[in-house]
Amino acid sequence: MTQQPATATAASEAAPRRTGTPAPDLDSAFESALELAPGKPPVLYVDQAVAAAELDGWAAEHGPALESLLLRHGAVLVRGLGVRDATALGRLAGRFTGPTVPEREAFARRRPLGGPVFSSLEWPPDQPMCMHHELSYALEFPRLLAIGCFTPPATGGVTGLADARQVLADLPASVVERFTAQGWELTRSYNSVVGVGWTEAFGTEDRAEAEAYCAANGIDFAWQPDGSLRTRQRRSAVISHPLTGDRVWFNQIAFLSEWTMEPAIRDYLVRQLGRDGLAFNTRYGDGTPLEPDTVATVNEVYEAATLREPWQAGDVLLVDNIRMAHSREPFTGPRETGMVLGTPVRLADCSPAHS
């Protein structure tokens, strides 16, 4: 039986902080309140819910310790705070994650839930969202994610986590070497059939503004006769964490690949739109199509590295988006979660080979 860890509140009382005392005392207290179990993310138990109006103060007090835990573990699930809606999550995350990252180039919709909080991507509940890093195809992306569970699903719906350092180490050397040398290419076809249109993705109805965004962000673009837009961008598949220097597998090569789709769905979309008309697809950085076996290998390595813990109402999952990939498994019943994308990081600050 796993021993119930000390709670964060009790641990903090056992090691009180004085004015000017450095954070390591509090970090040690939080470390003792963690449950560490194979196959699961670290779980930090808080023995008493915190009122929504006091969550920003709680985050300000414990922020250094949480940041330290994230640097050590990559993610931590905080259980017991009682964060049950977007207002509460916004108060907590606003203090911890800092400035938010405006989402551009979206490939699925998010609903604004108020303040800095958005819904998870709108994705069919019976289809998995494979491992990915938020906005890893952009030149600016969030380092910190705060994901709150307001209503857990009846079954499934786990947000899986995989350490991108481990994934990089476990992938075949030939795969890593090719993607390190060439990077990866993302192709997009913004249309009204699948995904989101270009006006929604770029937040404008002005073609000139969309073109200016593409030009400033290393994106090749081509308008189609029907008014739709196709784009292509090359990014690094392996980067360095800006704080630790660790090399990580950071991309959406597998998630946005046609070979990750259900075969029947892929075949239907290719028949309807053509391979170049797919809403999104990935290739090697030189434009060469990916082999199905390569994508399958990446997904297999992700699966072997996946950590899972079912959601409970009020949970908050804090994630280092550069260190950890995340996924969403199929589910039944209502599932209400919110997400804050915070602490912007520029790709240029992560030692990219391609940008």
Tab-separated table of C-alpha atoms in Angstrom:
chain	number	residue	atom	x	y	z
A	1	MET	CA	0.000	0.000	0.000
A	2	THR	CA	1.272	3.470	-0.880
A	3	GLN	CA	1.847	5.507	2.255
A	4	GLN	CA	-0.336	8.600	2.401
A	5	PRO	CA	2.004	11.579	2.065
A	6	ALA	CA	2.069	14.513	4.385
A	7	THR	CA	-0.174	17.336	3.264
A	8	ALA	CA	1.241	20.553	1.941
A	9	THR	CA	-0.419	22.608	4.658
A	10	ALA	CA	0.843	20.418	7.468
A	11	ALA	CA	4.324	20.324	5.994
A	12	SER	CA	4.421	24.086	5.711
A	13	GLU	CA	3.438	24.453	9.357
A	14	ALA	CA	6.218	22.044	10.337
A	15	ALA	CA	8.768	24.238	8.595
A	16	PRO	CA	7.582	27.852	9.034
A	17	ARG	CA	9.157	30.532	6.921
A	18	ARG	CA	10.553	33.752	8.312
A	19	THR	CA	10.750	36.990	6.433
A	20	GLY	CA	13.704	36.748	4.104
A	21	THR	CA	14.069	32.974	4.496
A	22	PRO	CA	14.933	31.465	1.090
A	23	ALA	CA	12.496	29.124	-0.678
A	24	PRO	CA	14.365	25.805	-0.126
A	25	ASP	CA	12.655	25.305	3.287
A	26	LEU	CA	9.246	25.471	1.652
A	27	ASP	CA	10.466	23.359	-1.244
A	28	SER	CA	11.474	20.616	1.175
A	29	ALA	CA	8.054	20.784	2.786
A	30	PHE	CA	6.311	20.417	-0.547
A	31	GLU	CA	8.634	17.599	-1.541
A	32	SER	CA	7.536	15.674	1.567
A	33	ALA	CA	3.865	16.182	0.649
A	34	LEU	CA	4.310	14.549	-2.755
A	35	GLU	CA	3.069	11.117	-3.671
A	36	LEU	CA	5.510	9.546	-6.122
A	37	ALA	CA	4.366	6.300	-7.725
A	38	PRO	CA	5.478	4.428	-10.861
A	39	GLY	CA	3.416	5.241	-13.923
A	40	LYS	CA	1.822	8.308	-12.322
A	41	PRO	CA	2.682	12.008	-12.232
A	42	PRO	CA	3.694	13.459	-8.852
A	43	VAL	CA	0.599	14.286	-6.780
A	44	LEU	CA	0.774	17.095	-4.203
A	45	TYR	CA	-1.944	16.755	-1.573
A	46	VAL	CA	-3.402	19.860	0.031
A	47	ASP	CA	-5.407	18.961	3.136
A	48	GLN	CA	-7.884	21.828	2.938
A	49	ALA	CA	-9.594	23.585	0.044
A	50	VAL	CA	-8.656	27.224	-0.471
A	51	ALA	CA	-11.387	29.811	-1.035
A	52	ALA	CA	-11.424	31.131	-4.586
A	53	ALA	CA	-10.747	34.678	-3.388
A	54	GLU	CA	-7.563	33.482	-1.638
A	55	LEU	CA	-6.109	31.354	-4.427
A	56	ASP	CA	-3.953	34.135	-5.826
A	57	GLY	CA	-2.410	34.618	-2.396
A	58	TRP	CA	-1.825	30.869	-2.053
A	59	ALA	CA	-0.123	30.836	-5.457
A	60	ALA	CA	2.028	33.837	-4.564
A	61	GLU	CA	3.137	32.216	-1.292
A	62	HIS	CA	3.860	28.784	-2.723
A	63	GLY	CA	4.909	29.780	-6.240
A	64	PRO	CA	8.677	29.362	-5.691
A	65	ALA	CA	8.167	25.874	-4.274
A	66	LEU	CA	5.867	24.856	-7.131
A	67	GLU	CA	8.350	26.191	-9.669
A	68	SER	CA	11.098	24.181	-8.006
A	69	LEU	CA	8.983	21.041	-8.132
A	70	LEU	CA	8.276	21.591	-11.823
A	71	LEU	CA	11.954	21.995	-12.601
A	72	ARG	CA	12.603	18.742	-10.766
A	73	HIS	CA	9.650	16.640	-11.962
A	74	GLY	CA	8.275	18.409	-15.050
A	75	ALA	CA	4.684	18.329	-13.797
A	76	VAL	CA	2.747	18.140	-10.545
A	77	LEU	CA	-0.929	17.402	-9.916
A	78	VAL	CA	-2.232	19.528	-7.033
A	79	ARG	CA	-5.141	17.765	-5.336
A	80	GLY	CA	-7.363	19.258	-2.649
A	81	LEU	CA	-7.347	22.964	-3.489
A	82	GLY	CA	-10.938	22.782	-4.715
A	83	VAL	CA	-10.513	24.718	-7.976
A	84	ARG	CA	-13.972	24.076	-9.419
A	85	ASP	CA	-14.438	26.775	-12.060
A	86	ALA	CA	-12.642	29.085	-14.463
A	87	THR	CA	-12.687	32.036	-12.065
A	88	ALA	CA	-10.824	30.041	-9.435
A	89	LEU	CA	-8.335	28.648	-11.956
A	90	GLY	CA	-7.702	32.134	-13.308
A	91	ARG	CA	-6.904	33.493	-9.851
A	92	LEU	CA	-4.507	30.638	-9.141
A	93	ALA	CA	-2.788	30.604	-12.516
A	94	GLY	CA	-2.648	34.372	-12.881
A	95	ARG	CA	-0.131	34.557	-10.046
A	96	PHE	CA	1.794	31.405	-10.913
A	97	THR	CA	2.089	31.332	-14.703
A	98	GLY	CA	2.561	35.065	-15.240
A	99	PRO	CA	1.862	36.611	-18.657
A	100	THR	CA	-0.257	34.493	-20.971
A	101	VAL	CA	0.484	33.469	-24.550
A	102	PRO	CA	-2.035	34.531	-27.206
A	103	GLU	CA	-2.909	31.531	-29.312
A	104	ARG	CA	-2.491	31.898	-33.059
A	105	GLU	CA	-2.432	29.249	-35.785
A	106	ALA	CA	-4.963	27.156	-33.858
A	107	PHE	CA	-5.943	23.868	-35.487
A	108	ALA	CA	-9.021	23.320	-33.277
A	109	ARG	CA	-11.286	25.631	-31.326
A	110	ARG	CA	-11.000	26.700	-27.723
A	111	ARG	CA	-13.792	28.507	-25.915
A	112	PRO	CA	-12.909	31.511	-23.753
A	113	LEU	CA	-14.016	30.795	-20.186
A	114	GLY	CA	-13.153	34.155	-18.699
A	115	GLY	CA	-9.920	35.983	-17.927
A	116	PRO	CA	-6.851	33.986	-18.962
A	117	VAL	CA	-8.739	30.657	-18.980
A	118	PHE	CA	-9.774	28.798	-22.112
A	119	SER	CA	-11.387	25.444	-22.631
A	120	SER	CA	-9.369	22.487	-23.776
A	121	LEU	CA	-9.297	22.023	-27.537
A	122	GLU	CA	-12.644	20.942	-28.953
A	123	TRP	CA	-11.925	17.391	-30.065
A	124	PRO	CA	-14.274	14.416	-30.526
A	125	PRO	CA	-14.591	12.637	-27.161
A	126	ASP	CA	-14.229	9.205	-28.761
A	127	GLN	CA	-10.939	10.176	-30.429
A	128	PRO	CA	-7.619	10.485	-28.549
A	129	MET	CA	-5.500	13.598	-28.668
A	130	CYS	CA	-1.997	12.189	-28.997
A	131	MET	CA	1.057	13.508	-27.195
A	132	HIS	CA	2.030	17.078	-28.048
A	133	HIS	CA	3.425	20.308	-26.628
A	134	GLU	CA	1.219	23.393	-26.794
A	135	LEU	CA	2.119	25.652	-29.735
A	136	SER	CA	5.339	23.750	-30.482
A	137	TYR	CA	4.890	24.730	-34.139
A	138	ALA	CA	5.034	28.454	-33.289
A	139	LEU	CA	7.938	30.825	-32.707
A	140	GLU	CA	6.536	31.663	-29.264
A	141	PHE	CA	4.945	29.148	-26.926
A	142	PRO	CA	4.057	28.772	-23.228
A	143	ARG	CA	6.528	27.299	-20.761
A	144	LEU	CA	3.910	26.778	-18.057
A	145	LEU	CA	0.427	25.290	-18.306
A	146	ALA	CA	-2.234	25.254	-15.604
A	147	ILE	CA	-5.031	22.770	-16.329
A	148	GLY	CA	-8.016	22.610	-14.013
A	149	CYS	CA	-10.641	19.876	-13.811
A	150	PHE	CA	-14.082	21.304	-13.041
A	151	THR	CA	-16.098	18.180	-13.905
A	152	PRO	CA	-14.340	14.840	-14.371
A	153	PRO	CA	-15.701	12.490	-17.066
A	154	ALA	CA	-17.600	9.311	-16.267
A	155	THR	CA	-14.832	7.209	-17.800
A	156	GLY	CA	-11.480	7.919	-19.444
A	157	GLY	CA	-10.401	11.433	-20.296
A	158	VAL	CA	-7.030	11.187	-18.565
A	159	THR	CA	-4.478	13.865	-19.413
A	160	GLY	CA	-1.378	11.751	-19.979
A	161	LEU	CA	2.146	13.108	-19.551
A	162	ALA	CA	5.465	12.061	-21.085
A	163	ASP	CA	8.925	13.389	-20.244
A	164	ALA	CA	10.375	14.769	-23.487
A	165	ARG	CA	13.905	14.055	-22.271
A	166	GLN	CA	13.053	10.381	-21.906
A	167	VAL	CA	11.288	10.316	-25.264
A	168	LEU	CA	14.372	11.777	-26.926
A	169	ALA	CA	16.589	9.174	-25.240
A	170	ASP	CA	14.310	6.253	-26.155
A	171	LEU	CA	13.695	7.072	-29.823
A	172	PRO	CA	15.853	5.221	-32.376
A	173	ALA	CA	19.076	7.111	-33.074
A	174	SER	CA	18.313	7.203	-36.804
A	175	VAL	CA	15.002	8.992	-36.179
A	176	VAL	CA	16.543	11.526	-33.809
A	177	GLU	CA	19.489	12.208	-36.106
A	178	ARG	CA	17.333	12.864	-39.164
A	179	PHE	CA	14.888	15.137	-37.375
A	180	THR	CA	17.698	16.949	-35.577
A	181	ALA	CA	19.423	17.635	-38.876
A	182	GLN	CA	16.329	18.480	-40.922
A	183	GLY	CA	13.733	19.601	-38.404
A	184	TRP	CA	10.082	18.956	-39.195
A	185	GLU	CA	7.595	20.574	-41.524
A	186	LEU	CA	3.978	21.364	-40.762
A	187	THR	CA	1.573	21.872	-43.648
A	188	ARG	CA	-1.842	23.433	-43.105
A	189	SER	CA	-4.896	23.838	-45.296
A	190	TYR	CA	-7.314	26.263	-43.705
A	191	ASN	CA	-10.743	25.370	-45.052
A	192	SER	CA	-14.380	25.207	-43.968
A	193	VAL	CA	-14.515	21.390	-43.902
A	194	VAL	CA	-12.120	20.369	-41.098
A	195	GLY	CA	-10.470	22.356	-38.312
A	196	VAL	CA	-10.700	26.140	-38.253
A	197	GLY	CA	-10.611	28.677	-41.055
A	198	TRP	CA	-7.760	31.132	-41.491
A	199	THR	CA	-9.776	34.067	-40.140
A	200	GLU	CA	-10.271	32.267	-36.833
A	201	ALA	CA	-6.753	30.867	-36.689
A	202	PHE	CA	-5.083	34.240	-37.259
A	203	GLY	CA	-7.689	36.365	-35.507
A	204	THR	CA	-8.361	38.619	-38.485
A	205	GLU	CA	-10.471	38.841	-41.630
A	206	ASP	CA	-7.824	40.953	-43.354
A	207	ARG	CA	-5.675	38.956	-45.784
A	208	ALA	CA	-2.864	41.474	-45.495
A	209	GLU	CA	-2.721	41.006	-41.706
A	210	ALA	CA	-2.632	37.226	-42.093
A	211	GLU	CA	0.138	37.540	-44.676
A	212	ALA	CA	2.114	39.865	-42.399
A	213	TYR	CA	1.817	37.365	-39.541
A	214	CYS	CA	3.043	34.554	-41.769
A	215	ALA	CA	5.973	36.614	-43.036
A	216	ALA	CA	7.004	37.554	-39.485
A	217	ASN	CA	6.770	33.963	-38.259
A	218	GLY	CA	8.618	32.044	-40.949
A	219	ILE	CA	5.491	30.641	-42.608
A	220	ASP	CA	5.202	30.196	-46.377
A	221	PHE	CA	1.658	30.771	-47.616
A	222	ALA	CA	-0.417	30.429	-50.773
A	223	TRP	CA	-3.997	31.539	-51.343
A	224	GLN	CA	-6.158	29.040	-53.198
A	225	PRO	CA	-8.730	29.877	-55.938
A	226	ASP	CA	-11.588	29.106	-53.524
A	227	GLY	CA	-10.278	31.645	-51.012
A	228	SER	CA	-8.771	29.092	-48.645
A	229	LEU	CA	-5.199	29.340	-47.401
A	230	ARG	CA	-2.387	26.789	-47.389
A	231	THR	CA	0.748	27.256	-45.308
A	232	ARG	CA	4.043	25.509	-44.666
A	233	GLN	CA	6.530	26.041	-41.849
A	234	ARG	CA	9.739	24.346	-40.768
A	235	ARG	CA	10.619	24.023	-37.105
A	236	SER	CA	13.220	22.290	-34.941
A	237	ALA	CA	12.201	18.885	-33.609
A	238	VAL	CA	14.749	18.946	-30.781
A	239	ILE	CA	15.408	22.014	-28.637
A	240	SER	CA	17.032	22.922	-25.303
A	241	HIS	CA	15.050	23.826	-22.225
A	242	PRO	CA	15.755	27.534	-21.576
A	243	LEU	CA	16.269	27.057	-17.810
A	244	THR	CA	17.931	23.661	-17.514
A	245	GLY	CA	19.640	23.293	-20.890
A	246	ASP	CA	18.225	19.757	-21.209
A	247	ARG	CA	17.667	18.603	-24.778
A	248	VAL	CA	14.045	17.600	-25.395
A	249	TRP	CA	11.890	16.140	-28.169
A	250	PHE	CA	9.574	19.137	-28.703
A	251	ASN	CA	7.148	19.028	-31.621
A	252	GLN	CA	3.823	17.769	-32.937
A	253	ILE	CA	5.253	15.460	-35.596
A	254	ALA	CA	3.103	12.500	-34.587
A	255	PHE	CA	-0.024	14.267	-33.335
A	256	LEU	CA	-0.627	16.261	-36.519
A	257	SER	CA	0.407	13.501	-38.912
A	258	GLU	CA	-2.072	11.846	-41.234
A	259	TRP	CA	-0.710	8.489	-40.002
A	260	THR	CA	-2.029	9.117	-36.496
A	261	MET	CA	-5.604	9.441	-37.781
A	262	GLU	CA	-7.984	6.514	-37.754
A	263	PRO	CA	-7.498	4.822	-41.154
A	264	ALA	CA	-11.137	5.212	-42.192
A	265	ILE	CA	-11.114	8.931	-41.337
A	266	ARG	CA	-7.798	9.489	-43.114
A	267	ASP	CA	-8.943	7.675	-46.249
A	268	TYR	CA	-12.191	9.660	-46.333
A	269	LEU	CA	-10.442	13.011	-45.926
A	270	VAL	CA	-7.815	12.193	-48.553
A	271	ARG	CA	-10.567	11.237	-51.002
A	272	GLN	CA	-12.496	14.438	-50.283
A	273	LEU	CA	-9.652	16.936	-49.987
A	274	GLY	CA	-6.542	15.340	-51.479
A	275	ARG	CA	-3.420	14.771	-49.401
A	276	ASP	CA	-2.295	18.386	-49.898
A	277	GLY	CA	-5.713	19.570	-48.769
A	278	LEU	CA	-5.647	17.930	-45.353
A	279	ALA	CA	-6.231	20.433	-42.567
A	280	PHE	CA	-2.809	19.544	-41.141
A	281	ASN	CA	-0.018	17.109	-41.864
A	282	THR	CA	3.647	16.722	-40.999
A	283	ARG	CA	6.771	15.844	-42.967
A	284	TYR	CA	10.513	15.729	-42.582
A	285	GLY	CA	12.049	19.179	-42.602
A	286	ASP	CA	13.120	18.842	-46.246
A	287	GLY	CA	9.518	18.200	-47.282
A	288	THR	CA	9.849	14.432	-47.681
A	289	PRO	CA	6.673	12.588	-46.612
A	290	LEU	CA	6.833	10.660	-43.357
A	291	GLU	CA	6.653	6.892	-43.339
A	292	PRO	CA	3.778	5.368	-41.321
A	293	ASP	CA	6.298	3.247	-39.392
A	294	THR	CA	8.185	6.347	-38.234
A	295	VAL	CA	5.039	7.931	-36.828
A	296	ALA	CA	4.061	4.631	-35.213
A	297	THR	CA	7.482	4.415	-33.569
A	298	VAL	CA	7.174	7.916	-32.110
A	299	ASN	CA	3.728	7.118	-30.721
A	300	GLU	CA	4.975	3.828	-29.249
A	301	VAL	CA	7.807	5.613	-27.437
A	302	TYR	CA	5.335	8.174	-26.111
A	303	GLU	CA	3.048	5.412	-24.872
A	304	ALA	CA	5.885	3.652	-23.051
A	305	ALA	CA	6.767	6.913	-21.277
A	306	THR	CA	3.200	7.958	-20.400
A	307	LEU	CA	2.230	8.836	-16.824
A	308	ARG	CA	-1.476	8.673	-15.931
A	309	GLU	CA	-3.683	9.733	-13.032
A	310	PRO	CA	-7.505	9.994	-13.400
A	311	TRP	CA	-8.967	13.427	-12.860
A	312	GLN	CA	-10.871	14.365	-9.715
A	313	ALA	CA	-13.028	17.469	-9.433
A	314	GLY	CA	-10.974	20.442	-8.254
A	315	ASP	CA	-7.615	19.047	-9.419
A	316	VAL	CA	-5.043	21.389	-10.967
A	317	LEU	CA	-2.283	19.988	-13.153
A	318	LEU	CA	0.772	22.235	-13.475
A	319	VAL	CA	2.949	21.346	-16.456
A	320	ASP	CA	6.286	22.489	-17.822
A	321	ASN	CA	5.195	22.532	-21.460
A	322	ILE	CA	8.762	22.262	-22.772
A	323	ARG	CA	9.810	19.376	-20.536
A	324	MET	CA	6.543	17.387	-20.719
A	325	ALA	CA	4.282	16.409	-23.596
A	326	HIS	CA	0.620	15.816	-22.785
A	327	SER	CA	-2.310	13.964	-24.312
A	328	ARG	CA	-6.040	13.486	-23.780
A	329	GLU	CA	-7.573	10.035	-23.816
A	330	PRO	CA	-11.102	9.235	-25.085
A	331	PHE	CA	-13.883	9.685	-22.554
A	332	THR	CA	-17.592	9.333	-21.858
A	333	GLY	CA	-19.868	11.733	-20.037
A	334	PRO	CA	-19.351	15.480	-19.511
A	335	ARG	CA	-15.742	16.564	-19.095
A	336	GLU	CA	-15.122	20.192	-18.168
A	337	THR	CA	-11.570	21.468	-17.959
A	338	GLY	CA	-9.877	24.823	-18.327
A	339	MET	CA	-6.364	25.738	-19.364
A	340	VAL	CA	-4.070	28.718	-18.953
A	341	LEU	CA	-1.075	29.072	-21.269
A	342	GLY	CA	1.505	31.164	-19.454
A	343	THR	CA	5.121	32.319	-19.314
A	344	PRO	CA	5.943	32.997	-22.982
A	345	VAL	CA	9.184	31.571	-24.378
A	346	ARG	CA	10.708	32.327	-27.775
A	347	LEU	CA	11.968	29.440	-29.860
A	348	ALA	CA	15.103	31.481	-30.508
A	349	ASP	CA	15.963	31.170	-26.799
A	350	CYS	CA	15.917	27.344	-26.940
A	351	SER	CA	18.942	26.668	-29.185
A	352	PRO	CA	16.909	25.658	-32.237
A	353	ALA	CA	18.563	24.309	-35.347
A	354	HIS	CA	15.673	25.532	-37.484
A	355	SER	CA	13.330	28.471	-36.983
